[in-house]
Short mmCIF file of C-alpha atoms and ligand atoms in Angstrom, two decimals:
data_model
loop_
_atom_site.label_atom_id
_atom_site.label_comp_id
_atom_site.label_asym_id
_atom_site.label_seq_id
_atom_site.Cartn_x
_atom_site.Cartn_y
_atom_site.Cartn_z
CA MET A 1095 -19.85 42.23 2.42
CA GLU A 1096 -21.70 39.67 0.39
CA SER A 1097 -20.04 36.11 0.53
CA ALA A 1098 -19.32 34.22 -2.60
CA SER A 1099 -21.96 31.85 -3.91
CA PRO A 1100 -21.37 28.10 -3.29
CA SER A 1101 -21.00 27.71 -7.20
CA THR A 1102 -18.32 30.41 -7.23
CA ASP A 1103 -16.49 28.70 -4.37
CA ARG A 1104 -16.52 25.29 -6.14
CA ARG A 1105 -15.34 26.93 -9.38
CA GLU A 1106 -12.49 28.58 -7.53
CA ALA A 1107 -11.48 25.46 -5.42
CA LEU A 1108 -11.12 23.42 -8.65
CA VAL A 1109 -9.09 26.14 -10.36
CA GLY A 1110 -6.91 26.35 -7.31
CA ARG A 1111 -6.55 22.62 -7.17
CA LEU A 1112 -5.80 22.17 -10.78
CA THR A 1113 -3.31 25.02 -10.67
CA GLU A 1114 -1.62 23.19 -7.83
CA SER A 1115 -1.60 19.97 -9.94
CA ALA A 1116 -0.14 21.65 -12.94
CA LEU A 1117 2.60 23.05 -11.01
CA ASN A 1118 3.34 19.64 -9.36
CA THR A 1119 3.27 17.94 -12.80
CA MET A 1120 5.97 20.46 -14.12
CA GLU A 1121 7.99 19.91 -10.92
CA ILE A 1122 7.86 16.19 -11.22
CA CYS A 1123 9.10 16.54 -14.85
CA CYS A 1124 12.01 18.75 -13.65
CA VAL A 1125 12.88 16.21 -10.97
CA TYR A 1126 12.86 13.57 -13.87
CA LEU A 1127 15.40 15.71 -15.67
CA GLY A 1128 17.63 15.87 -12.49
CA ASP A 1129 17.45 12.00 -12.00
CA ARG A 1130 17.93 10.98 -15.62
CA LEU A 1131 20.69 13.47 -16.52
CA GLY A 1132 22.68 12.70 -13.33
CA LEU A 1133 22.23 16.17 -11.93
CA TYR A 1134 21.47 15.02 -8.36
CA ARG A 1135 24.24 12.57 -8.42
CA ALA A 1136 26.66 15.43 -9.48
CA LEU A 1137 25.48 17.43 -6.48
CA ARG A 1138 25.82 14.48 -4.12
CA SER A 1139 28.85 15.58 -2.36
CA GLY A 1140 26.83 18.24 -0.67
CA LEU A 1141 29.46 20.88 -1.69
CA PRO A 1142 27.89 24.00 -2.94
CA THR A 1143 28.02 24.02 -6.76
CA THR A 1144 27.77 26.70 -9.43
CA ALA A 1145 25.93 26.38 -12.66
CA ALA A 1146 29.16 26.10 -14.56
CA GLU A 1147 30.59 23.32 -12.23
CA LEU A 1148 27.28 21.29 -12.44
CA ALA A 1149 27.30 21.72 -16.32
CA ALA A 1150 30.95 20.33 -16.42
CA ALA A 1151 30.29 17.59 -13.85
CA ALA A 1152 27.13 16.24 -15.62
CA GLY A 1153 28.22 17.07 -19.14
CA ILE A 1154 25.04 19.39 -19.84
CA ASN A 1155 24.75 22.79 -21.36
CA ARG A 1156 25.59 25.57 -18.94
CA ARG A 1157 22.56 27.65 -19.67
CA TYR A 1158 20.24 24.80 -19.09
CA ALA A 1159 22.04 24.06 -15.90
CA ARG A 1160 21.45 27.40 -14.53
CA GLU A 1161 17.75 27.39 -15.37
CA TRP A 1162 17.36 23.92 -13.71
CA LEU A 1163 19.21 24.89 -10.56
CA GLU A 1164 17.13 27.93 -10.17
CA GLN A 1165 14.03 26.02 -10.70
CA GLN A 1166 15.02 23.39 -8.04
CA ALA A 1167 16.09 26.09 -5.56
CA VAL A 1168 12.53 27.87 -6.09
CA ALA A 1169 10.85 24.59 -5.67
CA GLY A 1170 12.65 24.13 -2.44
CA ILE A 1171 14.51 20.90 -3.61
CA LEU A 1172 17.96 22.49 -3.49
CA GLU A 1173 19.51 24.97 -1.15
CA VAL A 1174 21.00 28.06 -2.39
CA ASP A 1175 23.14 30.84 -1.14
CA SER A 1176 22.23 34.58 -1.47
CA ALA A 1177 24.63 35.51 -4.27
CA ALA A 1178 23.21 38.02 -6.52
CA ASP A 1179 24.94 36.98 -9.51
CA PRO A 1180 23.49 33.81 -11.15
CA GLU A 1181 26.87 32.77 -12.44
CA THR A 1182 28.51 32.68 -8.95
CA ARG A 1183 25.30 31.41 -7.00
CA ARG A 1184 26.02 27.96 -5.20
CA TYR A 1185 23.43 25.29 -4.79
CA ALA A 1186 23.50 22.20 -2.52
CA LEU A 1187 21.64 19.01 -2.08
CA SER A 1188 20.89 18.35 1.56
CA ALA A 1189 21.65 14.81 3.01
CA GLU A 1190 17.95 14.27 3.42
CA HIS A 1191 17.04 15.21 -0.05
CA ALA A 1192 19.83 13.19 -1.34
CA GLU A 1193 18.41 10.06 0.24
CA VAL A 1194 14.91 10.72 -1.34
CA LEU A 1195 16.45 11.20 -4.84
CA LEU A 1196 19.45 8.99 -4.82
CA ASP A 1197 19.52 6.08 -2.33
CA PRO A 1198 18.16 2.84 -3.78
CA ASP A 1199 18.47 1.06 -0.49
CA SER A 1200 16.27 3.63 1.28
CA LEU A 1201 12.38 3.01 1.75
CA ASN A 1202 12.18 6.80 1.04
CA TRP A 1203 13.69 6.55 -2.32
CA PHE A 1204 11.27 8.27 -4.60
CA ALA A 1205 13.08 8.78 -7.89
CA PRO A 1206 11.73 5.61 -9.36
CA VAL A 1207 8.14 6.75 -8.88
CA VAL A 1208 8.98 9.97 -10.75
CA GLN A 1209 10.57 7.90 -13.67
CA LEU A 1210 7.57 5.59 -13.65
CA VAL A 1211 4.89 8.41 -13.57
CA VAL A 1212 6.71 10.53 -16.23
CA GLY A 1213 7.16 7.33 -18.38
CA LEU A 1214 3.36 6.70 -18.14
CA THR A 1215 2.70 9.95 -19.99
CA ARG A 1216 4.67 8.98 -23.01
CA PRO A 1217 1.98 6.78 -24.80
CA LEU A 1218 -0.68 9.37 -24.16
CA PRO A 1219 -1.46 9.73 -28.07
CA ALA A 1220 -1.93 5.83 -28.23
CA LEU A 1221 -4.03 6.09 -25.05
CA LEU A 1222 -6.44 8.63 -26.70
CA GLU A 1223 -6.85 6.15 -29.55
CA ALA A 1224 -7.15 3.03 -27.19
CA PHE A 1225 -10.01 4.77 -25.45
CA ARG A 1226 -11.83 5.11 -28.67
CA SER A 1227 -11.05 1.61 -29.96
CA GLY A 1228 -11.22 -0.31 -26.70
CA GLU A 1229 -7.77 -1.78 -27.53
CA GLY A 1230 -4.84 -1.90 -25.09
CA ILE A 1231 -1.14 -0.80 -24.93
CA SER A 1232 1.28 -3.64 -24.13
CA TRP A 1233 3.65 -3.04 -21.16
CA SER A 1234 6.45 -3.41 -23.50
CA ALA A 1235 5.13 -0.52 -25.52
CA PHE A 1236 5.52 1.63 -22.42
CA GLY A 1237 9.21 1.52 -22.79
CA ALA A 1238 12.10 1.61 -20.33
CA ASP A 1239 11.07 4.30 -17.88
CA PRO A 1240 7.95 2.53 -16.49
CA ARG A 1241 9.67 -0.77 -16.39
CA GLU A 1242 12.61 0.66 -14.58
CA GLY A 1243 10.64 2.93 -12.32
CA GLN A 1244 8.37 0.07 -11.38
CA ALA A 1245 11.42 -2.10 -10.46
CA GLY A 1246 13.11 0.64 -8.50
CA GLN A 1247 9.82 1.67 -6.59
CA ASN A 1248 9.45 -1.90 -5.14
CA ARG A 1249 13.19 -2.60 -4.77
CA PRO A 1250 13.87 -1.10 -1.23
CA ALA A 1251 10.75 -2.77 0.21
CA PHE A 1252 11.45 -6.10 -1.27
CA LEU A 1253 15.14 -6.04 -0.08
CA LYS A 1254 14.49 -4.58 3.31
CA LEU A 1255 11.11 -5.99 4.38
CA LEU A 1256 10.16 -9.19 2.34
CA GLY A 1257 12.42 -11.50 3.92
CA THR A 1258 12.84 -9.88 7.21
CA GLU A 1259 9.21 -8.96 8.06
CA TRP A 1260 6.63 -10.02 5.57
CA LEU A 1261 7.54 -13.73 5.16
CA PRO A 1262 8.51 -14.28 8.80
CA ALA A 1263 5.09 -13.00 9.64
CA LEU A 1264 3.72 -16.11 7.99
CA PRO A 1265 5.19 -18.95 10.37
CA ASP A 1266 4.52 -21.89 8.25
CA ILE A 1267 5.76 -20.53 5.05
CA HIS A 1268 8.79 -19.01 6.94
CA ALA A 1269 9.60 -22.49 8.45
CA ARG A 1270 9.31 -24.36 5.09
CA LEU A 1271 11.57 -21.73 3.40
CA ALA A 1272 14.15 -22.09 6.14
CA GLY A 1273 13.81 -25.85 6.32
CA ASP A 1274 14.85 -29.11 4.59
CA PRO A 1275 14.61 -30.41 1.92
CA PRO A 1276 15.49 -26.98 0.23
CA ALA A 1277 12.12 -25.19 -0.73
CA ARG A 1278 11.25 -24.26 -4.17
CA VAL A 1279 9.60 -20.87 -4.90
CA ALA A 1280 8.01 -19.56 -8.23
CA ASP A 1281 7.93 -15.82 -8.33
CA VAL A 1282 5.22 -15.27 -11.04
CA ALA A 1283 5.43 -12.00 -12.84
CA CYS A 1284 8.66 -11.19 -11.28
CA GLY A 1285 9.55 -8.03 -13.33
CA ALA A 1286 13.13 -7.08 -12.34
CA ALA A 1287 13.31 -9.92 -9.88
CA TRP A 1288 14.08 -7.89 -6.73
CA SER A 1289 11.44 -10.05 -4.92
CA SER A 1290 13.24 -13.35 -6.30
CA ILE A 1291 16.64 -11.98 -5.04
CA ALA A 1292 15.14 -10.84 -1.60
CA ILE A 1293 13.60 -14.24 -1.04
CA ALA A 1294 16.98 -16.11 -2.23
CA ARG A 1295 19.04 -13.75 0.16
CA ALA A 1296 16.66 -14.36 3.27
CA TYR A 1297 16.59 -18.01 2.76
CA PRO A 1298 19.86 -19.35 1.66
CA LYS A 1299 18.65 -22.83 0.77
CA VAL A 1300 15.75 -22.25 -1.40
CA ARG A 1301 15.69 -22.11 -5.32
CA VAL A 1302 13.61 -19.33 -6.96
CA ASP A 1303 12.17 -19.59 -10.50
CA GLY A 1304 11.13 -16.26 -11.72
CA PHE A 1305 8.55 -15.83 -14.61
CA ASP A 1306 7.67 -12.86 -16.65
CA SER A 1307 6.05 -12.33 -19.95
CA ASP A 1308 7.86 -9.17 -20.81
CA GLU A 1309 11.14 -9.95 -22.62
CA ALA A 1310 12.87 -6.65 -21.54
CA SER A 1311 11.97 -7.29 -17.72
CA VAL A 1312 13.39 -10.78 -18.11
CA ALA A 1313 16.64 -9.31 -19.47
CA LEU A 1314 16.59 -6.80 -16.65
CA ALA A 1315 15.85 -9.54 -14.03
CA ARG A 1316 18.75 -11.69 -15.34
CA ALA A 1317 21.23 -8.83 -15.11
CA ASN A 1318 20.00 -8.03 -11.44
CA VAL A 1319 20.39 -11.82 -10.50
CA ALA A 1320 23.73 -12.12 -11.87
CA GLU A 1321 24.91 -8.82 -10.18
CA ALA A 1322 23.49 -10.20 -7.03
CA GLY A 1323 25.52 -13.22 -7.45
CA LEU A 1324 22.57 -15.61 -7.23
CA ALA A 1325 22.33 -17.10 -10.59
CA GLU A 1326 23.17 -20.64 -9.30
CA ARG A 1327 19.72 -20.38 -7.19
CA VAL A 1328 17.64 -17.93 -9.04
CA THR A 1329 16.59 -18.53 -12.69
CA ILE A 1330 14.41 -16.26 -14.76
CA SER A 1331 12.31 -17.28 -17.77
CA ALA A 1332 10.03 -15.49 -20.31
CA ARG A 1333 6.78 -17.29 -19.64
CA ASP A 1334 3.12 -16.27 -19.47
CA ALA A 1335 1.56 -16.95 -16.09
CA GLY A 1336 -1.43 -18.36 -17.82
CA ASP A 1337 0.75 -20.82 -19.70
CA PRO A 1338 -0.79 -24.33 -18.81
CA ALA A 1339 2.43 -25.89 -19.86
CA LEU A 1340 4.21 -24.23 -16.80
CA ALA A 1341 5.32 -27.16 -14.79
CA GLY A 1342 7.06 -27.62 -11.45
CA ARG A 1343 6.08 -28.36 -7.80
CA TYR A 1344 6.58 -25.36 -5.73
CA ASP A 1345 6.32 -24.82 -1.86
CA LEU A 1346 5.57 -21.27 -2.28
CA VAL A 1347 4.17 -19.44 -5.41
CA THR A 1348 4.18 -15.59 -5.30
CA ILE A 1349 2.54 -12.81 -7.30
CA PHE A 1350 3.62 -9.43 -6.38
CA GLU A 1351 1.92 -6.37 -7.70
CA ALA A 1352 1.03 -8.05 -10.92
CA LEU A 1353 -2.24 -10.07 -10.77
CA HIS A 1354 -4.33 -7.00 -11.66
CA ASP A 1355 -2.20 -6.30 -14.79
CA MET A 1356 -2.86 -9.78 -16.28
CA SER A 1357 -5.38 -10.02 -19.01
CA ARG A 1358 -6.44 -13.50 -17.84
CA PRO A 1359 -6.00 -13.58 -14.09
CA VAL A 1360 -8.14 -16.62 -13.59
CA ASP A 1361 -6.05 -18.62 -16.05
CA ALA A 1362 -3.03 -17.50 -14.22
CA LEU A 1363 -4.35 -18.45 -10.82
CA ARG A 1364 -5.52 -21.95 -12.21
CA THR A 1365 -1.88 -22.35 -13.47
CA VAL A 1366 -0.45 -21.37 -10.21
CA ARG A 1367 -2.81 -23.83 -8.42
CA GLY A 1368 -1.32 -26.58 -10.60
CA LEU A 1369 2.19 -25.55 -9.64
CA LEU A 1370 1.68 -26.26 -5.92
CA ALA A 1371 3.57 -28.99 -4.17
CA GLU A 1372 1.80 -30.78 -1.32
CA GLY A 1373 1.01 -28.19 1.29
CA GLY A 1374 2.47 -25.49 -0.95
CA ALA A 1375 1.22 -21.83 -0.44
CA VAL A 1376 0.24 -19.00 -2.67
CA LEU A 1377 1.01 -15.43 -1.63
CA VAL A 1378 -0.41 -12.46 -3.59
CA MET A 1379 0.46 -8.94 -2.89
CA ASP A 1380 -1.72 -6.24 -4.52
CA GLU A 1381 -2.70 -2.70 -4.06
CA ARG A 1382 -4.33 -1.76 -0.76
CA VAL A 1383 -7.31 -0.08 -2.42
CA ALA A 1384 -10.51 0.40 -0.40
CA GLU A 1385 -13.01 -2.49 -0.23
CA THR A 1386 -15.78 -0.67 -2.10
CA PHE A 1387 -15.83 2.30 -4.45
CA THR A 1388 -16.00 5.57 -2.51
CA ALA A 1389 -15.87 9.01 -4.20
CA PRO A 1390 -14.11 11.32 -3.50
CA GLY A 1391 -11.47 8.86 -2.57
CA ASP A 1392 -8.28 8.92 -0.28
CA THR A 1393 -4.72 9.36 -1.66
CA ILE A 1394 -4.29 5.69 -2.24
CA GLU A 1395 -7.65 5.35 -4.18
CA ARG A 1396 -6.74 8.38 -6.24
CA MET A 1397 -3.24 7.22 -6.94
CA MET A 1398 -4.34 3.74 -7.98
CA TYR A 1399 -7.04 5.09 -10.21
CA GLY A 1400 -4.29 7.29 -12.01
CA PHE A 1401 -2.11 4.21 -12.39
CA SER A 1402 -5.10 2.33 -13.65
CA VAL A 1403 -6.34 4.85 -16.34
CA LEU A 1404 -2.76 5.61 -17.62
CA CYS A 1405 -1.24 2.08 -17.36
CA CYS A 1406 -2.74 -1.03 -15.79
CA LEU A 1407 -6.16 -1.07 -17.54
CA PRO A 1408 -4.51 -0.56 -21.06
CA THR A 1409 -1.89 -3.11 -20.45
CA GLY A 1410 -4.42 -5.64 -19.18
CA LEU A 1411 -6.59 -4.88 -22.31
CA ALA A 1412 -3.48 -5.46 -24.52
CA GLU A 1413 -4.31 -9.15 -24.93
CA GLN A 1414 -7.87 -10.31 -25.73
CA PRO A 1415 -9.99 -11.80 -24.17
CA SER A 1416 -9.32 -9.66 -21.07
CA ALA A 1417 -10.80 -9.39 -17.47
CA GLY A 1418 -10.08 -5.77 -17.84
CA THR A 1419 -9.20 -5.70 -14.09
CA GLY A 1420 -7.23 -2.44 -13.85
CA THR A 1421 -4.98 -1.36 -10.79
CA VAL A 1422 -8.15 -1.05 -8.55
CA MET A 1423 -8.68 -4.83 -7.74
CA ARG A 1424 -10.77 -4.94 -4.73
CA PRO A 1425 -10.61 -7.89 -2.42
CA ALA A 1426 -13.96 -9.11 -3.49
CA THR A 1427 -12.63 -9.24 -7.12
CA LEU A 1428 -9.59 -11.17 -6.21
CA ARG A 1429 -11.65 -13.56 -4.08
CA ARG A 1430 -14.06 -14.13 -7.11
CA TYR A 1431 -10.93 -14.87 -9.36
CA ALA A 1432 -9.41 -17.29 -7.02
CA LEU A 1433 -12.79 -19.19 -6.39
CA GLU A 1434 -13.08 -19.34 -10.28
CA ALA A 1435 -9.68 -20.67 -10.48
CA GLY A 1436 -10.61 -23.54 -8.11
CA PHE A 1437 -9.04 -22.24 -4.71
CA GLY A 1438 -11.14 -22.81 -1.81
CA ASP A 1439 -10.59 -19.64 0.23
CA VAL A 1440 -8.77 -16.33 0.33
CA GLU A 1441 -7.29 -15.01 3.58
CA ILE A 1442 -6.26 -11.46 4.00
CA LEU A 1443 -3.03 -11.51 5.89
CA PRO A 1444 -2.15 -9.31 8.81
CA ILE A 1445 0.81 -7.78 7.33
CA ALA A 1446 0.76 -3.85 7.82
CA ASN A 1447 1.73 -1.82 4.85
CA ASP A 1448 0.28 1.47 3.52
CA LEU A 1449 0.22 0.57 -0.24
CA PHE A 1450 -0.17 -3.19 -0.43
CA ARG A 1451 -2.43 -5.78 0.81
CA PHE A 1452 -1.38 -9.45 1.25
CA TYR A 1453 -3.57 -12.49 0.30
CA ARG A 1454 -3.02 -15.99 1.07
CA LEU A 1455 -5.00 -18.30 -1.39
CA HIS A 1456 -6.00 -21.68 0.07
CA VAL A 1457 -6.61 -24.69 -2.06
CA ARG A 1458 -9.02 -25.99 0.69
CA GLY A 1459 -12.14 -24.07 1.96
CA PRO A 1460 -12.47 -22.40 5.48
CA ALA A 1461 -13.49 -25.56 7.04
CA GLY A 1462 -10.67 -27.57 5.27
CA THR A 1463 -13.45 -28.58 2.71
C1 SAM B 2246 3.64 -3.91 -12.10
S1 SAM B 2246 4.86 -5.16 -12.68
C2 SAM B 2246 5.29 -5.66 -11.08
C3 SAM B 2246 6.63 -6.58 -11.28
C4 SAM B 2246 7.20 -7.00 -10.07
N1 SAM B 2246 6.44 -8.19 -9.43
C5 SAM B 2246 7.36 -5.97 -8.90
O1 SAM B 2246 6.58 -6.18 -7.91
O2 SAM B 2246 7.98 -4.97 -9.17
C6 SAM B 2246 3.80 -6.31 -13.41
C7 SAM B 2246 4.51 -7.30 -14.08
O3 SAM B 2246 3.56 -8.40 -14.49
C8 SAM B 2246 4.12 -8.93 -15.79
N2 SAM B 2246 2.96 -9.65 -16.42
C9 SAM B 2246 1.66 -9.02 -16.81
N3 SAM B 2246 0.88 -10.05 -17.22
C10 SAM B 2246 1.80 -11.30 -17.23
C11 SAM B 2246 1.49 -12.61 -17.49
N4 SAM B 2246 0.27 -13.02 -18.13
N5 SAM B 2246 2.46 -13.61 -17.36
C12 SAM B 2246 3.63 -13.12 -16.77
N6 SAM B 2246 3.89 -11.95 -16.41
C13 SAM B 2246 3.03 -10.88 -16.64
C14 SAM B 2246 4.62 -7.58 -16.61
O4 SAM B 2246 5.39 -8.02 -17.60
C15 SAM B 2246 5.20 -6.86 -15.35
O5 SAM B 2246 6.65 -7.17 -15.25
#
């Protein structure tokens, strides 16, 4: 038997791969429906549920409920009994899948990533135009889903790891935050402020000032801070990171997963340098992309290019002039920005994480110059 030609193999491999991607895209959209309509929440009890019961519990149409339940069972997300009659068939959400879909405190919580990714597809018509014109799309124009999805996807890591593992891994910063006089922290581009909240919870003496240029994020952050009962020690303001009028003397300035989004990262870092108290530290967390461009890339690289094309590059280009960084900000790029902003050295910190790399920006050079 003759074997297929390499060109046929390549064609078939791509068709197979794109078929899988199309299927996955539709399944992600169906998970989005279950999340946003509260269908997983209604199934949380674990008690097997019929389509009519789900429809009543979640306030949705019964026929839609049945189709969604069947789709979820076929996709292997819900468990189902073997009843032949679709009206009496019962569906259940396992405890393990409930954690992934519903538990905001779990490091496995994935629903926000779904909300973010689906939300990023909404401005696709504007993105077509942006590709032609070179203009950007502001983060606020992406709407609530990406904003809330972004906040939710980092929430568990901030609340579980930032104050218990990441900051304690930096002994001098940890000691300063725990010590006297009470330290001041600026959390630049704080988004929904889960990082500010995590720092204030872990270090009961510190005061945190969170800044973000997006008004809707500021409103969300203030609500989260109030709900956490931290309004006395955590303030949130609508400010641009590059605003030279930003004032204060901070023992720690943080920028979590946001430097690559900024139109003018060098201006922002220059402002940050000016905010430092004597001996103050700057901590930047950004994507753990490869050090150099490699194609084909691994999962992280593919994921970050996806975010970059759909969101971070267009948001970065929304203001001009722009550095046009995109999500794939490699260590050499960050180092160049930091040196241009007047920092003396950039240290990559030994904090283990699959998604993020942590940098410390030093005011003086390697030899203390
Ligand atoms: C990907 S989100 C990260 C938010 C948050 N730090 C987190 O880890 O969830 C990026 C944030 O940067 C903010 N941002 C972008 N450019 C900014 C600027 N020049 N000044 C202040 N905030 C900015 C956006 O409004 C958005 O909230």
